[in-house]
Tab-separated table of C-alpha atoms and ligand atoms in Angstrom:
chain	number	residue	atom	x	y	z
I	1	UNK	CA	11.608	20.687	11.144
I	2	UNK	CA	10.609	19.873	14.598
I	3	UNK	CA	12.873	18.181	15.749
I	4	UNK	CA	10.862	16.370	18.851
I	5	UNK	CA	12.165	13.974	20.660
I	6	UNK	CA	9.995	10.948	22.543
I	7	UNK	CA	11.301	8.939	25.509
I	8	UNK	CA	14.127	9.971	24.954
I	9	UNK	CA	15.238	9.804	21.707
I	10	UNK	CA	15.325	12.237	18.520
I	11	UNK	CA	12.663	12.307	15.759
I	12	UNK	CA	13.666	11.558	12.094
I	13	UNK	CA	10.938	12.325	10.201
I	14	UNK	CA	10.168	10.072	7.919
I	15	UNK	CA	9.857	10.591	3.946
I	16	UNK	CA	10.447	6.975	2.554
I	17	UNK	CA	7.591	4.313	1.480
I	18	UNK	CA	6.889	2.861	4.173
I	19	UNK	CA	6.881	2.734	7.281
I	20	UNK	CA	5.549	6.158	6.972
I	21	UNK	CA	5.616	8.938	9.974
I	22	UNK	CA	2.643	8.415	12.616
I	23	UNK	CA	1.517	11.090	14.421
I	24	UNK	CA	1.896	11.222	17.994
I	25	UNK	CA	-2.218	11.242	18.803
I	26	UNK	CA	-1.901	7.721	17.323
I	27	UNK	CA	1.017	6.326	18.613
I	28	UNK	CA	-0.161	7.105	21.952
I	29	UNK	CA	-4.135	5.460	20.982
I	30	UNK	CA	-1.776	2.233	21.295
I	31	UNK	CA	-1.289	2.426	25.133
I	32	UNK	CA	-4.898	1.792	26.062
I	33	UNK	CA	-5.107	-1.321	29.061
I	34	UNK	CA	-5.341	-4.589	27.193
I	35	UNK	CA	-8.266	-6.526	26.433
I	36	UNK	CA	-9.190	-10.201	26.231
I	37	UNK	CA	-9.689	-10.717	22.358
I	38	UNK	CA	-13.000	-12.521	23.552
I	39	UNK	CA	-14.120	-10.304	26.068
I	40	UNK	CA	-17.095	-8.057	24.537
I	41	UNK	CA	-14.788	-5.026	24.310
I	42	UNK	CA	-12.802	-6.440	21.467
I	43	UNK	CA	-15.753	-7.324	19.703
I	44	UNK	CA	-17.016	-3.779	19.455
I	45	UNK	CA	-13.908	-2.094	18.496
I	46	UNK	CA	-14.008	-4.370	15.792
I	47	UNK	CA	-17.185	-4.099	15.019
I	48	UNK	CA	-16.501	-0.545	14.807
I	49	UNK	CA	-13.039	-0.753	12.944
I	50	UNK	CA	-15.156	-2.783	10.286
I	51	UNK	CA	-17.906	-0.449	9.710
I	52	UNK	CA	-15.368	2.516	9.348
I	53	UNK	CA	-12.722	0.526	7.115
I	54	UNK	CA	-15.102	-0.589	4.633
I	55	UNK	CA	-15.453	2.935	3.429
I	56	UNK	CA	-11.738	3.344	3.404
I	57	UNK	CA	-12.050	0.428	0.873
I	58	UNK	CA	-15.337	1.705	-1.097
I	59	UNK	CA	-16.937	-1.444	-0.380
I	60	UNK	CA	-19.909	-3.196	1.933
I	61	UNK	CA	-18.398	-6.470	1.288
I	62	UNK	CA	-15.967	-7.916	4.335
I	63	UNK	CA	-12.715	-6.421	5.233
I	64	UNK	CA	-10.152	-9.349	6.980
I	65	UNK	CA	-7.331	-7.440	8.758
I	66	UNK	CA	-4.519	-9.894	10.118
I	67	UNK	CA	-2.024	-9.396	12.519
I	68	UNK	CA	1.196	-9.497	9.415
I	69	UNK	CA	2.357	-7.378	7.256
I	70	UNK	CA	1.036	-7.008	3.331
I	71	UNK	CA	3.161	-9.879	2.113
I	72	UNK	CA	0.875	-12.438	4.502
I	73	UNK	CA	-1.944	-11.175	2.263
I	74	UNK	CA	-0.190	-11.743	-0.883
I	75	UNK	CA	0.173	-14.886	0.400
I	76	UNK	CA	-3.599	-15.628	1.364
I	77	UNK	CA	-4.767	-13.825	-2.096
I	78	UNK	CA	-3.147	-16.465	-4.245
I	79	UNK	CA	-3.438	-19.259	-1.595
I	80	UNK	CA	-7.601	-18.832	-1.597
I	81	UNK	CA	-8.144	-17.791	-4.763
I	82	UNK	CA	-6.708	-19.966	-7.361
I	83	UNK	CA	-6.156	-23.432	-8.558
I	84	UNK	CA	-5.982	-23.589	-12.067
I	85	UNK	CA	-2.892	-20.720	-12.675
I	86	UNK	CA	-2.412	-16.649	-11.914
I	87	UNK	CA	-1.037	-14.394	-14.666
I	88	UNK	CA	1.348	-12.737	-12.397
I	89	UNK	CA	1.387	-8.743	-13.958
I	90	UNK	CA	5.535	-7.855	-13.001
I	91	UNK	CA	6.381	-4.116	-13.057
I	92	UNK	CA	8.488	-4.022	-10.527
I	93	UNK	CA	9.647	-5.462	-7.132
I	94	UNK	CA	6.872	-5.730	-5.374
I	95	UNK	CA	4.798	-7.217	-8.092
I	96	UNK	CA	8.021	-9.051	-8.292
I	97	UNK	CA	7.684	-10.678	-4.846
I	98	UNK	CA	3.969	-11.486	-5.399
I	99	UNK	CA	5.062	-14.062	-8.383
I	100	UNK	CA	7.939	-15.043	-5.654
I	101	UNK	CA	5.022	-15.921	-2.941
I	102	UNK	CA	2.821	-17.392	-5.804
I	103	UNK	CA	5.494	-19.993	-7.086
I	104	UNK	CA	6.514	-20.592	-3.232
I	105	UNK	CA	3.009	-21.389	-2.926
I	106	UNK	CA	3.597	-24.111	-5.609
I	107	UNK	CA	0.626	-22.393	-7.735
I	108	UNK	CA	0.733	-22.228	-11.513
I	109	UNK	CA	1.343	-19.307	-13.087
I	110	UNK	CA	2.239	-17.601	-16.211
I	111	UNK	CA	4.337	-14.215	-16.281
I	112	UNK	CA	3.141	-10.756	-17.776
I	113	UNK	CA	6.629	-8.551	-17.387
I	114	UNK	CA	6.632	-5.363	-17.971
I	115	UNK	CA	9.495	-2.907	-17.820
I	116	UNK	CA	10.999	-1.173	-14.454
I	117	UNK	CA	9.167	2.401	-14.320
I	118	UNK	CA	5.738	1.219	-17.001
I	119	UNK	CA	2.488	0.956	-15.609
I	120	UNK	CA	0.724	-2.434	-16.609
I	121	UNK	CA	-2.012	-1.592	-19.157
I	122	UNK	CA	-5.382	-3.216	-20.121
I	123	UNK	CA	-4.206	-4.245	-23.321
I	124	UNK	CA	-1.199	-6.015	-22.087
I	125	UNK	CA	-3.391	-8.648	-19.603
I	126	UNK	CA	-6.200	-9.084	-21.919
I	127	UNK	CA	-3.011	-10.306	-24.721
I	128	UNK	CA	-1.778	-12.653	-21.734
I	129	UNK	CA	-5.124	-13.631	-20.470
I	130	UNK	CA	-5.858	-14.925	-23.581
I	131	UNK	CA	-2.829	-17.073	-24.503
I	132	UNK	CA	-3.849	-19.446	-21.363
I	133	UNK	CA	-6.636	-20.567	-18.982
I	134	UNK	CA	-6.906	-18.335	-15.921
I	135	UNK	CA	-8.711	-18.299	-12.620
I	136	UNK	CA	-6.859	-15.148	-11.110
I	137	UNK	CA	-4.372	-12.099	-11.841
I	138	UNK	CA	-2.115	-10.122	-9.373
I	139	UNK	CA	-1.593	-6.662	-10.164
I	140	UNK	CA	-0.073	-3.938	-7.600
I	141	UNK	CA	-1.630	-0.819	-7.913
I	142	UNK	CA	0.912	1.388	-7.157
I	143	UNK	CA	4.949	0.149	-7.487
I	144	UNK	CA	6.372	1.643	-4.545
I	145	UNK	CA	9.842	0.608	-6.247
I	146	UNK	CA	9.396	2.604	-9.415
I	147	UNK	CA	6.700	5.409	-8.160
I	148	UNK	CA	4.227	3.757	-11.150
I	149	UNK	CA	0.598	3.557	-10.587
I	150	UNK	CA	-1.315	0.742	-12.625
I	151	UNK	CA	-5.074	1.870	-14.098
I	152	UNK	CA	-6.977	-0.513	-12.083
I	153	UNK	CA	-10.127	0.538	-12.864
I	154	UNK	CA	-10.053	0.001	-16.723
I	155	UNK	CA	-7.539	-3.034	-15.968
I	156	UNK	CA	-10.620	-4.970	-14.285
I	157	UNK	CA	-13.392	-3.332	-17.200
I	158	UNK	CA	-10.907	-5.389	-19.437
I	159	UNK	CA	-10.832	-8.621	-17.499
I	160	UNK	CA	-14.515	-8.406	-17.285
I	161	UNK	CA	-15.358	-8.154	-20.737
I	162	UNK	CA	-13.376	-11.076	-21.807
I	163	UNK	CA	-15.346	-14.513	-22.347
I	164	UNK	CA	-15.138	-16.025	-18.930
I	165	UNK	CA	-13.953	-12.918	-17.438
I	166	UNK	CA	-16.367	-12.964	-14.767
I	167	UNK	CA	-14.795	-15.994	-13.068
I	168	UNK	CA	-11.029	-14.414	-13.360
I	169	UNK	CA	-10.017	-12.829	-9.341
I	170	UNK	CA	-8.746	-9.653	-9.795
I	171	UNK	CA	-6.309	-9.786	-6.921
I	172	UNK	CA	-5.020	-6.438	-6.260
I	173	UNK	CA	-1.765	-4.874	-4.181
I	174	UNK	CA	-2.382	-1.774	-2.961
I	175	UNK	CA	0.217	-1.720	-0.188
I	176	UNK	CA	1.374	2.035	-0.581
I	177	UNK	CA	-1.997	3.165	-2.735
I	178	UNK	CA	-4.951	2.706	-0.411
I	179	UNK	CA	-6.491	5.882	1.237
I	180	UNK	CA	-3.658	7.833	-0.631
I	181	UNK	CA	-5.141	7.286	-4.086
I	182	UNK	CA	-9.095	6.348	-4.643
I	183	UNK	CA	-9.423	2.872	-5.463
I	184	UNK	CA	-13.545	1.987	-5.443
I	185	UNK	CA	-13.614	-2.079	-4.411
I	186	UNK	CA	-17.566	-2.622	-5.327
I	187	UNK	CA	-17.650	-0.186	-8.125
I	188	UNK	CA	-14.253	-1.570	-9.938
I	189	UNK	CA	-15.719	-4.950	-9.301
I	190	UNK	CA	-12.199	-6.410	-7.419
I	191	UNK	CA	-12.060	-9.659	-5.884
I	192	UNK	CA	-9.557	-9.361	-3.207
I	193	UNK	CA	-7.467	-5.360	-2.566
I	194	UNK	CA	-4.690	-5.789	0.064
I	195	UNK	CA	-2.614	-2.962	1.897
I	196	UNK	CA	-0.673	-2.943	4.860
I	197	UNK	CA	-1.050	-0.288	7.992
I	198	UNK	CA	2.332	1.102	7.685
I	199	UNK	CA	2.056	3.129	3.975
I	200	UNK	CA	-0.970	5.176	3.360
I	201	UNK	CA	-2.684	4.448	6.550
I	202	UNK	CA	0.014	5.953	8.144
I	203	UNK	CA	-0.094	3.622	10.866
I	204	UNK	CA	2.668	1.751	12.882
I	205	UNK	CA	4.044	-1.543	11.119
I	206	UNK	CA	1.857	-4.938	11.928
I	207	UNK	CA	-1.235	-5.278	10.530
I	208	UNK	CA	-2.278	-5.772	7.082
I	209	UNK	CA	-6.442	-5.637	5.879
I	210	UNK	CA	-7.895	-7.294	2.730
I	211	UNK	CA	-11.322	-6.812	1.165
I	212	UNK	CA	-12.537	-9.783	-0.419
I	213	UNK	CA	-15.841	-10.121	-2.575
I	214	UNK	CA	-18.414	-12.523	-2.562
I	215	UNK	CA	-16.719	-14.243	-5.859
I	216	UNK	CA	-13.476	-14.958	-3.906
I	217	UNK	CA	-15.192	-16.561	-1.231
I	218	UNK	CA	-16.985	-18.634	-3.283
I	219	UNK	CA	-13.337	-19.907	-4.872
I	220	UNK	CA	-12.114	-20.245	-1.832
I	221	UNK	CA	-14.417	-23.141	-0.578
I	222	UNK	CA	-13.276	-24.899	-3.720
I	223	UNK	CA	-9.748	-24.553	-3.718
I	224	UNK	CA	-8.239	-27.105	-1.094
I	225	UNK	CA	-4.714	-26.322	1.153
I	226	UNK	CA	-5.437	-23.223	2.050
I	227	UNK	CA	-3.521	-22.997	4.427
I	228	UNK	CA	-4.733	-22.076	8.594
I	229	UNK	CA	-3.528	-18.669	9.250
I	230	UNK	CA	-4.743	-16.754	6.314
I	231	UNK	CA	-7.835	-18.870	5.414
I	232	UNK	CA	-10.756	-16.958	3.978
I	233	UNK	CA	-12.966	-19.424	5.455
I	234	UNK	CA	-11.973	-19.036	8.964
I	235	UNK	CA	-11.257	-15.411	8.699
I	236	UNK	CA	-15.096	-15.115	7.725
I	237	UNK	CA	-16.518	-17.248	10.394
I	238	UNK	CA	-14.958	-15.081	13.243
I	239	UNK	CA	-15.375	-12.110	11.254
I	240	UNK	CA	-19.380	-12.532	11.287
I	241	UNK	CA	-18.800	-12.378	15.184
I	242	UNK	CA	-16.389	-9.597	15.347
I	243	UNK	CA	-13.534	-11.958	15.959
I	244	UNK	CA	-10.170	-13.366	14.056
I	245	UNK	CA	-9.505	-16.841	14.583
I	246	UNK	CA	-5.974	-15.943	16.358
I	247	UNK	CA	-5.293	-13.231	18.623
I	248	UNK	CA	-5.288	-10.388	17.196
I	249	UNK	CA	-2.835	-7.384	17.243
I	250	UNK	CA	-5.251	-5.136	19.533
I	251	UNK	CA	-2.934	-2.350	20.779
I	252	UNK	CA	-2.418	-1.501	16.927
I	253	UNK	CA	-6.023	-2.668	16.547
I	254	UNK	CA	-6.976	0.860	19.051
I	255	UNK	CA	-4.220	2.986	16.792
I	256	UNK	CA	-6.302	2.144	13.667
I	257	UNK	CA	-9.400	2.964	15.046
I	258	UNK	CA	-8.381	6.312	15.927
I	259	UNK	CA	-6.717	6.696	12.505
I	260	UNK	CA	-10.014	5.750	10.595
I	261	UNK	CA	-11.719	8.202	12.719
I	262	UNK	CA	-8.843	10.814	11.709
I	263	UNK	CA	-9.231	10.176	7.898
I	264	UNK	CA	-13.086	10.423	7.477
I	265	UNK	CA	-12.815	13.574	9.228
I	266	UNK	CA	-10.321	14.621	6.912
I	267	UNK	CA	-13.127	13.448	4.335
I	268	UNK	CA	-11.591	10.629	1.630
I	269	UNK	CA	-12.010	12.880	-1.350
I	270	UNK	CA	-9.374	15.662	0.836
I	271	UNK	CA	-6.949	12.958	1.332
I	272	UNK	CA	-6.836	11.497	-2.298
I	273	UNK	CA	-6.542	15.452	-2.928
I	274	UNK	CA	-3.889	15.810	-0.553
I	275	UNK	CA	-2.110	13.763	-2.293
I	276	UNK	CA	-2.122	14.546	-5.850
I	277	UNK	CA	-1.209	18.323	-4.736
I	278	UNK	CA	2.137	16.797	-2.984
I	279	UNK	CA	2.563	14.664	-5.871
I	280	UNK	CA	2.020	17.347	-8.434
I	281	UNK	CA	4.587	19.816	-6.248
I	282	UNK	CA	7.534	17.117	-5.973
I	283	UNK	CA	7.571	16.575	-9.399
I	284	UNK	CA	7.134	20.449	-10.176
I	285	UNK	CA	10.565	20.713	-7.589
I	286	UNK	CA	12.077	18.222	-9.753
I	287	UNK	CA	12.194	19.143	-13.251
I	288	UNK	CA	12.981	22.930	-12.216
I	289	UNK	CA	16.233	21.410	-10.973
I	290	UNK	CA	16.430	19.550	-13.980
I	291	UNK	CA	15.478	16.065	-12.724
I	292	UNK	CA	13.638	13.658	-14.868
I	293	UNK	CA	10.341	11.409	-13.370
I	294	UNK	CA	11.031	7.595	-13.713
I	295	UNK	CA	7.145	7.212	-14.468
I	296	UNK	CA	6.162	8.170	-17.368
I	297	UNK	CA	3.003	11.048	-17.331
I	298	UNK	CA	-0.418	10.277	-16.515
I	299	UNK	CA	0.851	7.223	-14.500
I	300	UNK	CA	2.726	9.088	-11.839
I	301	UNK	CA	2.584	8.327	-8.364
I	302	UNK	CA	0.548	10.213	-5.677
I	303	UNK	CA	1.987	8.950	-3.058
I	304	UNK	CA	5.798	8.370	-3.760
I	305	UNK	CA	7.694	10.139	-6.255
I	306	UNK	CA	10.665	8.340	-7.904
I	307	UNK	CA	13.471	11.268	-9.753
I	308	UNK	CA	15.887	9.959	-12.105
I	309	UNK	CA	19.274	10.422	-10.619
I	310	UNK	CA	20.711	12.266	-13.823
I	311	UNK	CA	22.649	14.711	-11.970
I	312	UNK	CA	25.098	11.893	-10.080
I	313	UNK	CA	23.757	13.299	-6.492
I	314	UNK	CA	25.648	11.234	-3.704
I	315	UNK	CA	22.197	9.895	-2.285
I	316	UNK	CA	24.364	8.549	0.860
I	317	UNK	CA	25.380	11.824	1.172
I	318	UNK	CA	21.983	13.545	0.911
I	319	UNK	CA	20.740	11.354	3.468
I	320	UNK	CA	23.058	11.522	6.141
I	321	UNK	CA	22.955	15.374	5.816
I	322	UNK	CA	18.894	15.265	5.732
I	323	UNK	CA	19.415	13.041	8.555
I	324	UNK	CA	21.241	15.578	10.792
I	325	UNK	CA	18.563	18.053	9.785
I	326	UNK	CA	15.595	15.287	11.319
I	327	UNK	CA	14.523	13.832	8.492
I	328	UNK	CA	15.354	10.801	5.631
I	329	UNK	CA	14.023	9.795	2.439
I	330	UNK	CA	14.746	6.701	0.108
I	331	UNK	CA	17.514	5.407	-2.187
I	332	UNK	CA	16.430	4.080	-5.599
I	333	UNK	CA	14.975	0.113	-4.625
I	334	UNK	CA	17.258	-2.776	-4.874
I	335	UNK	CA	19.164	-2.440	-8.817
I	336	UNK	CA	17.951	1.271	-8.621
I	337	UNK	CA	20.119	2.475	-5.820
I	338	UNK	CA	21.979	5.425	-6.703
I	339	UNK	CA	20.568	5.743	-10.047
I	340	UNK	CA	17.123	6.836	-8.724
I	341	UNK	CA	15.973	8.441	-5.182
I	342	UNK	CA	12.418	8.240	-3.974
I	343	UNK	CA	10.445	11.041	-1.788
I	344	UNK	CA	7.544	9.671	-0.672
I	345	UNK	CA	4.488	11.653	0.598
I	346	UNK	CA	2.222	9.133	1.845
I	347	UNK	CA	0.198	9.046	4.717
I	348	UNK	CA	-0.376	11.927	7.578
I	349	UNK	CA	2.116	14.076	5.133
I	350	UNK	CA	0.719	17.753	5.257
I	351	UNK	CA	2.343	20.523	2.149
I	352	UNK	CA	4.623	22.407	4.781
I	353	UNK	CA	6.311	19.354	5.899
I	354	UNK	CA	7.452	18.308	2.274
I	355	UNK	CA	8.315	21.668	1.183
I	356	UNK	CA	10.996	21.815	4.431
I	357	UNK	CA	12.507	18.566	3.055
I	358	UNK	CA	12.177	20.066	-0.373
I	359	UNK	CA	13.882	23.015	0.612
I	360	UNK	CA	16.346	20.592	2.816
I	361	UNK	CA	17.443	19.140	-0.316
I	362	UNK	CA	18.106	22.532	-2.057
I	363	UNK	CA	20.325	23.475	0.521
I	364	UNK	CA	22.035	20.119	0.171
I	365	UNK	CA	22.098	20.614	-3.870
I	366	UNK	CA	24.057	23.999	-3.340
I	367	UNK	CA	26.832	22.931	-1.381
I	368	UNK	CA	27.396	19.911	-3.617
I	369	UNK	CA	30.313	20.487	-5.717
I	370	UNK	CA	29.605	20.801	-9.235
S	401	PLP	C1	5.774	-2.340	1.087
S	401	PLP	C2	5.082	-3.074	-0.007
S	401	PLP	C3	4.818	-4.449	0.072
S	401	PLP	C4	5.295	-5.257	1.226
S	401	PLP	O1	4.502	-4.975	2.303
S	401	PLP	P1	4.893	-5.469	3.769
S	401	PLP	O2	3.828	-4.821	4.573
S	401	PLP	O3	6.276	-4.960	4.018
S	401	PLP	O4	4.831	-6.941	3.759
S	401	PLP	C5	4.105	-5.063	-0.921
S	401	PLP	N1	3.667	-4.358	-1.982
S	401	PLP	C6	3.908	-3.043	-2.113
S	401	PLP	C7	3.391	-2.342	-3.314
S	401	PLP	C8	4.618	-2.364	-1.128
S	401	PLP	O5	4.846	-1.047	-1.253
């Protein structure tokens, strides 16, 4: 792999979920002289951020993007958007930590749990949606923990054709899905998606973006304590002017404005692509070593695989020797470790990169001792 180094110091190439590998054309977009985030310059780069993101997100509705990570806009979804109580949908850690930040948040909520590895399914929220009175769901689209992808799509047909339906948010994680796997905002009829730049985007670690529909809005002017940072209605007013409330993060702000530019050349449609075909080829390198897929079929990850341990591999050991060849990929999440090992191929990730870690790993595999 090449093995490049950058002031200085040596590249390891990066195969977990999150942060992902940037490419060097956008790390070095970040180095542009600063601007005021007043002056007229910052106003047209986000001008021009918005128009480009919004197709990123399928939508013509507003895209926030905040100077945090994802977990800020977990924290705004539920903060803006509810005041009666969420049906949390739990399938893993992440949609784990979103039922953390809505009980920190001193919301009400009610619990959908699902096991470690399942994707949440239509029929399981419509049963909990109707044992209680809702104004909102969380659901993450893609469980970076377990390499399970959730059916959005027919999740929020579901929630819409329940009585009252129409006024349930359909607040949506898709930290490590967005631009990897096609998620349509207007079309699905979503109230608030959420990712953060350092998955799928492929971009350095710092800002996270939210679409938010009309309907969410609307909630938010009538739920009160908002909060400042992460309030819809200030976001809006600034956004109408090509502005965030707070200074934003603008060197990143110029990386993600070459990256958009990067990714509609690529064409969406390539990218989701992209994608599956790495998917579809880690899992194919998998079972022919005789490695099981934590996620069941049809609900598999495209943009990080997650192989069932079954053959005892020392994952400490892979790593460190992956590491001396330039490159690194994940241990199984938190009560996983060692009993799972993720690869993920999110992002920038082209085929010939993942078949050198692939074939990385195989040369790791036969000097292990049987
Ligand atoms: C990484 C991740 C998060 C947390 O995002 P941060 O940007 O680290 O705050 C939340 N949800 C999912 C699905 C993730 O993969």
């Amino acid at each position: 792999m090449t093995n490049s180094t950058r002031h200085g110091k040596q590249h390891i190439r990066l195969f977990i979920p999150g942060p992902t590998e940037v490419r060097p054309t956008i790390l070095d977009a970040q180095t542009e002289w600063m601007i005021g985030h007043r002056m007229p310059e910052c106003a047209d780069l986000f001008g021009r951020i918005q128009e480009k993101i919004r197709q990123v997100f399928y939508t013509e509705s507003r895209v926030y993007i905040t100077a945090s990570s994802g977990t800020g806009l977990q924290e705004a979804a539920v903060r803006n958007c509810s005041d009666i109580n969420v049906l949390n949908c739990v399938n893993g850690a992440f949609s784990d930590r979103w039922r953390k930040v809505t009980e920190a948040n001193g919301k009400q909520n009610s619990v959908l749990e699902v096991d470690w590895g399942k994707p949440i399914l239509p029929e399981q929220v419509v049963d909990s949606l109707s044992a209680g009175d809702f104004d909102a769901i969380t659901v993450v689209h893609n469980e970076t923990s377990t390499g399970a992808t959730s059916p959005i799509e027919k999740i929020a047909e579901a929630v819409r054709s329940l009585p009252g339906g129409d006024e349930i948010l359909i607040l949506v994680d898709s930290v490590s899905g967005l631009s990897g796997i096609k998620l349509e905002f207007d079309a699905w009829d979503l109230d608030v998606v959420l990712t953060s730049s350092q998955k799928a985007f492929a971009l350095p670690a710092g800002l996270a973006f939210c679409a938010v529909s009309d309907r969410a809005l609307e909630k938010a002017r009538t739920v009160s304590h908002r909060g400042y940072y992460f309030d819809f209605l200030e976001l809006e007013k600034y956004l109408l002017r090509n502005q965030t409330p707070a200074t934003p993060a603008i060197s990143l702000l110029y990386a993600l404005d070459r990256q958009l530019d990067d990714m509609l050349a690529e064409g969406m449609e390539n990218r989701f692509q992209r994608h599956l075909d790495l998917r579809d080829r880690t899992i194919f390198w998998a079972q022919a070593r005789g490695l099981k897929l934590f996620a069941p079929e049809g609900y598999r990850s495209p943009t990080v695989t997650c192989v069932m341990n079954d053959r005892e591999i020392d994952i400490n050991e892979l790593n460190q020797y992956l590491r001396s060849q330039g490159m690194i990929i994940s241990n199984g999440y938190g009560p996983l470790k060692g009993k799972n090992f993720r690869i993920a191929h999110m992002g920038d990730t082209q085929f010939h990169e993942l078949e050198e870690l692939l074939a990385t790993i195989d040369r790791f595999l036969a000097k292990e001792p049987a």
